[in-house]
XYZ file of C-alpha atoms in Angstrom:
243
model
C 0.000 0.000 0.000
C 1.137 3.537 -0.708
C -0.202 6.601 1.102
C 0.281 10.315 0.466
C 0.516 12.485 3.581
C -0.003 16.182 2.866
C 1.281 18.877 5.223
C 1.351 22.641 4.850
C 4.918 23.472 5.866
C 8.313 21.822 6.232
C 8.178 21.641 10.053
C 5.005 19.551 9.864
C 6.439 17.306 7.158
C 9.600 16.756 9.213
C 7.522 15.822 12.268
C 5.455 13.328 10.271
C 8.533 11.832 8.589
C 10.252 11.451 11.963
C 7.261 9.535 13.266
C 7.384 7.279 10.211
C 11.119 6.589 10.489
C 11.560 3.072 11.984
C 15.167 3.676 13.016
C 15.846 7.365 13.736
C 19.601 6.763 13.680
C 19.293 5.667 10.053
C 16.924 8.171 8.433
C 15.391 7.533 5.041
C 16.003 9.302 1.741
C 16.218 13.077 1.567
C 13.251 14.973 0.105
C 12.954 15.268 -3.635
C 11.260 18.054 -5.570
C 8.156 17.586 -7.706
C 7.120 19.894 -10.557
C 5.869 23.095 -9.017
C 8.588 23.012 -6.374
C 6.739 20.711 -3.965
C 9.001 18.797 -1.574
C 8.150 15.151 -1.004
C 9.835 12.668 1.361
C 9.602 8.852 1.176
C 9.313 6.624 4.240
C 8.829 2.841 4.103
C 7.235 0.751 6.826
C 6.190 -2.915 6.765
C 3.208 -3.201 4.458
C 3.004 0.472 3.577
C 5.017 3.239 1.908
C 4.453 6.907 2.728
C 5.178 9.969 0.652
C 5.111 13.086 2.849
C 4.349 16.217 0.840
C 4.804 19.900 1.687
C 1.744 21.201 -0.123
C 1.506 24.808 1.042
C -0.739 26.830 3.336
C -4.476 27.115 2.801
C -7.082 25.037 0.973
C -6.191 26.195 -2.554
C -2.462 25.519 -2.189
C -3.168 22.188 -0.497
C -5.495 21.112 -3.295
C -2.973 22.089 -5.969
C -0.081 20.332 -4.243
C -2.103 17.200 -3.557
C -3.418 17.037 -7.106
C 0.128 17.390 -8.471
C 1.414 14.507 -6.357
C -1.587 12.302 -7.150
C -1.132 12.892 -10.874
C 2.488 11.745 -10.659
C 2.102 8.679 -8.415
C -0.245 5.842 -7.586
C -1.744 5.926 -4.104
C -4.452 4.115 -2.173
C -4.948 6.689 0.612
C -4.467 10.413 1.195
C -3.888 11.909 4.659
C -4.027 15.591 5.562
C -1.796 16.180 8.591
C -0.439 19.065 10.605
C -1.078 21.345 13.525
C -4.157 23.441 14.114
C -6.467 25.085 16.585
C -8.508 23.067 19.044
C -12.009 23.748 20.311
C -11.773 23.742 24.091
C -12.364 21.879 26.308
C -12.720 18.867 23.997
C -9.344 19.355 22.254
C -6.754 20.853 24.636
C -3.274 21.991 23.686
C -0.987 19.139 22.669
C -3.828 16.732 21.950
C -4.694 15.068 18.646
C -7.900 15.225 16.631
C -8.824 12.743 13.902
C -11.562 13.932 11.568
C -14.783 12.001 11.189
C -15.805 14.807 8.820
C -13.683 17.300 6.871
C -15.750 20.476 6.644
C -15.423 23.578 4.460
C -16.484 25.928 7.241
C -16.267 29.268 5.432
C -16.912 28.310 1.798
C -20.301 29.744 0.880
C -22.217 32.979 1.207
C -23.194 35.386 3.938
C -26.915 36.207 3.886
C -29.228 38.285 6.108
C -30.283 34.977 7.667
C -26.706 33.884 8.284
C -24.028 31.802 6.591
C -25.051 29.382 3.806
C -22.575 26.664 2.866
C -21.566 25.929 -0.688
C -23.515 22.647 -0.776
C -26.736 24.428 0.190
C -26.043 26.898 -2.618
C -25.872 24.006 -5.069
C -22.198 24.465 -5.965
C -20.567 21.273 -4.757
C -19.740 19.648 -1.458
C -19.172 21.203 1.948
C -18.127 17.987 3.688
C -15.914 14.989 2.922
C -16.259 11.890 5.092
C -13.210 9.733 5.826
C -13.809 5.962 5.942
C -15.667 5.414 9.215
C -13.708 2.389 10.401
C -10.338 3.880 9.462
C -11.014 7.153 11.274
C -12.211 5.316 14.379
C -9.178 3.011 14.437
C -6.803 5.927 13.888
C -8.371 7.885 16.739
C -8.283 4.908 19.088
C -4.650 4.062 18.313
C -3.403 7.632 18.718
C -5.607 8.584 21.664
C -7.147 11.314 19.531
C -10.529 12.950 19.721
C -12.729 11.738 16.852
C -14.620 14.814 15.666
C -15.183 17.089 12.673
C -12.210 19.197 11.605
C -13.105 22.554 10.080
C -11.161 23.926 7.112
C -11.022 27.720 6.920
C -9.274 30.215 4.674
C -8.953 32.710 7.522
C -7.802 31.415 10.896
C -10.091 32.319 13.781
C -8.720 35.141 15.921
C -11.659 36.448 17.952
C -14.074 35.076 20.527
C -17.023 36.113 18.350
C -15.758 34.151 15.369
C -15.024 31.114 17.550
C -18.534 31.254 18.998
C -20.045 31.526 15.519
C -18.159 28.454 14.275
C -18.986 26.484 17.409
C -22.666 27.331 17.016
C -22.700 26.150 13.396
C -20.547 23.089 14.125
C -21.152 22.147 17.781
C -19.272 18.840 17.506
C -16.140 20.344 15.900
C -12.818 19.323 17.412
C -10.306 21.389 15.504
C -9.769 24.097 12.921
C -7.084 24.121 10.224
C -6.601 25.428 6.704
C -5.776 22.530 4.392
C -7.949 19.468 5.017
C -10.802 20.303 2.679
C -8.445 21.171 -0.175
C -6.630 17.867 0.283
C -9.959 16.038 0.414
C -11.194 17.699 -2.781
C -8.107 16.524 -4.663
C -8.395 13.025 -3.198
C -12.063 12.835 -4.193
C -11.225 13.913 -7.741
C -8.915 10.880 -7.921
C -11.434 8.567 -6.266
C -9.287 8.046 -3.157
C -10.219 7.862 0.538
C -8.968 10.652 2.763
C -8.096 11.001 6.445
C -7.208 14.101 8.465
C -5.236 14.286 11.720
C -4.428 17.489 13.587
C -2.228 18.202 16.592
C -3.536 21.118 18.641
C -1.113 24.026 18.971
C -3.565 26.707 20.140
C -7.140 27.228 21.218
C -9.680 28.399 18.647
C -10.495 31.928 19.798
C -8.724 35.227 20.440
C -5.319 35.267 18.750
C -2.632 35.006 21.434
C 0.660 33.803 20.010
C 2.279 33.772 23.436
C -0.109 30.963 24.405
C 0.619 28.801 21.360
C 2.455 25.511 21.923
C 3.734 24.730 18.442
C 6.622 22.580 19.686
C 4.283 20.449 21.782
C 1.907 20.063 18.852
C 4.684 18.992 16.475
C 5.890 16.461 19.053
C 2.340 15.116 19.347
C 2.171 14.827 15.566
C 5.364 12.760 15.538
C 4.077 10.507 18.316
C 0.787 10.082 16.507
C 2.416 8.915 13.300
C 4.621 6.449 15.181
C 1.485 4.445 15.964
C -0.562 5.454 12.929
C 1.686 3.742 10.377
C 0.779 0.156 11.371
C -2.914 1.101 11.659
C -2.943 2.381 8.088
C -0.991 -0.634 6.841
C -3.500 -3.006 8.469
C -6.430 -1.070 7.045
C -4.820 -1.134 3.595
C -4.437 -4.908 3.700
C -8.075 -5.377 4.679
C -9.245 -2.812 2.137
C -7.329 -4.555 -0.656
C -8.657 -7.960 0.398
C -12.255 -6.703 0.433
C -11.939 -5.351 -3.100
C -10.454 -8.438 -4.685
């Protein structure tokens, strides 16, 4: 099985690749560059190979980077991974969230009656659903919260915005910028998608002094140390079921 893991920035990709390195003293190949300047790193585990992509920040960049990699390689699974904001108290700093739904939270239209998502407008999908069993197993193995992850183009920075998102998506666990773009590209190629986020800050007023980016990156590494075998096992079962 071969999986594509899409991150936004190099620090996230390095954290994922470290978690997928069986023997840290003997690291795998150095990143190579795809057309468009995208960096991609290969890691091999028993039963599964991972390509870890630096796709860029935001849903549009993530979709473009993911689509480029998918057009150049054959994959069975796509994973959006990185750090993000957590909705307290369900997703505290340093915790992990695995998406049971990948939601385009600000793609749509503002109306006098409130926000209307793009699906309600008749212009596509607002939500992508990861495979139910895979998401549940990933959350259980990593100790993550299983909840919707919201994709936004503008990161939340006020209490009012956080309250608005929480009211529209009361079960949301985390907010990030790339998951929906990754999921759109995966769907265009007919591939299942998963999203995992490590919480670096609370969704709400922007306070960089309170961010714990290092802790979140460490949690991302720890998550992928246990996630690799889970994905390999799921891939074997998935392949067997489709024979």
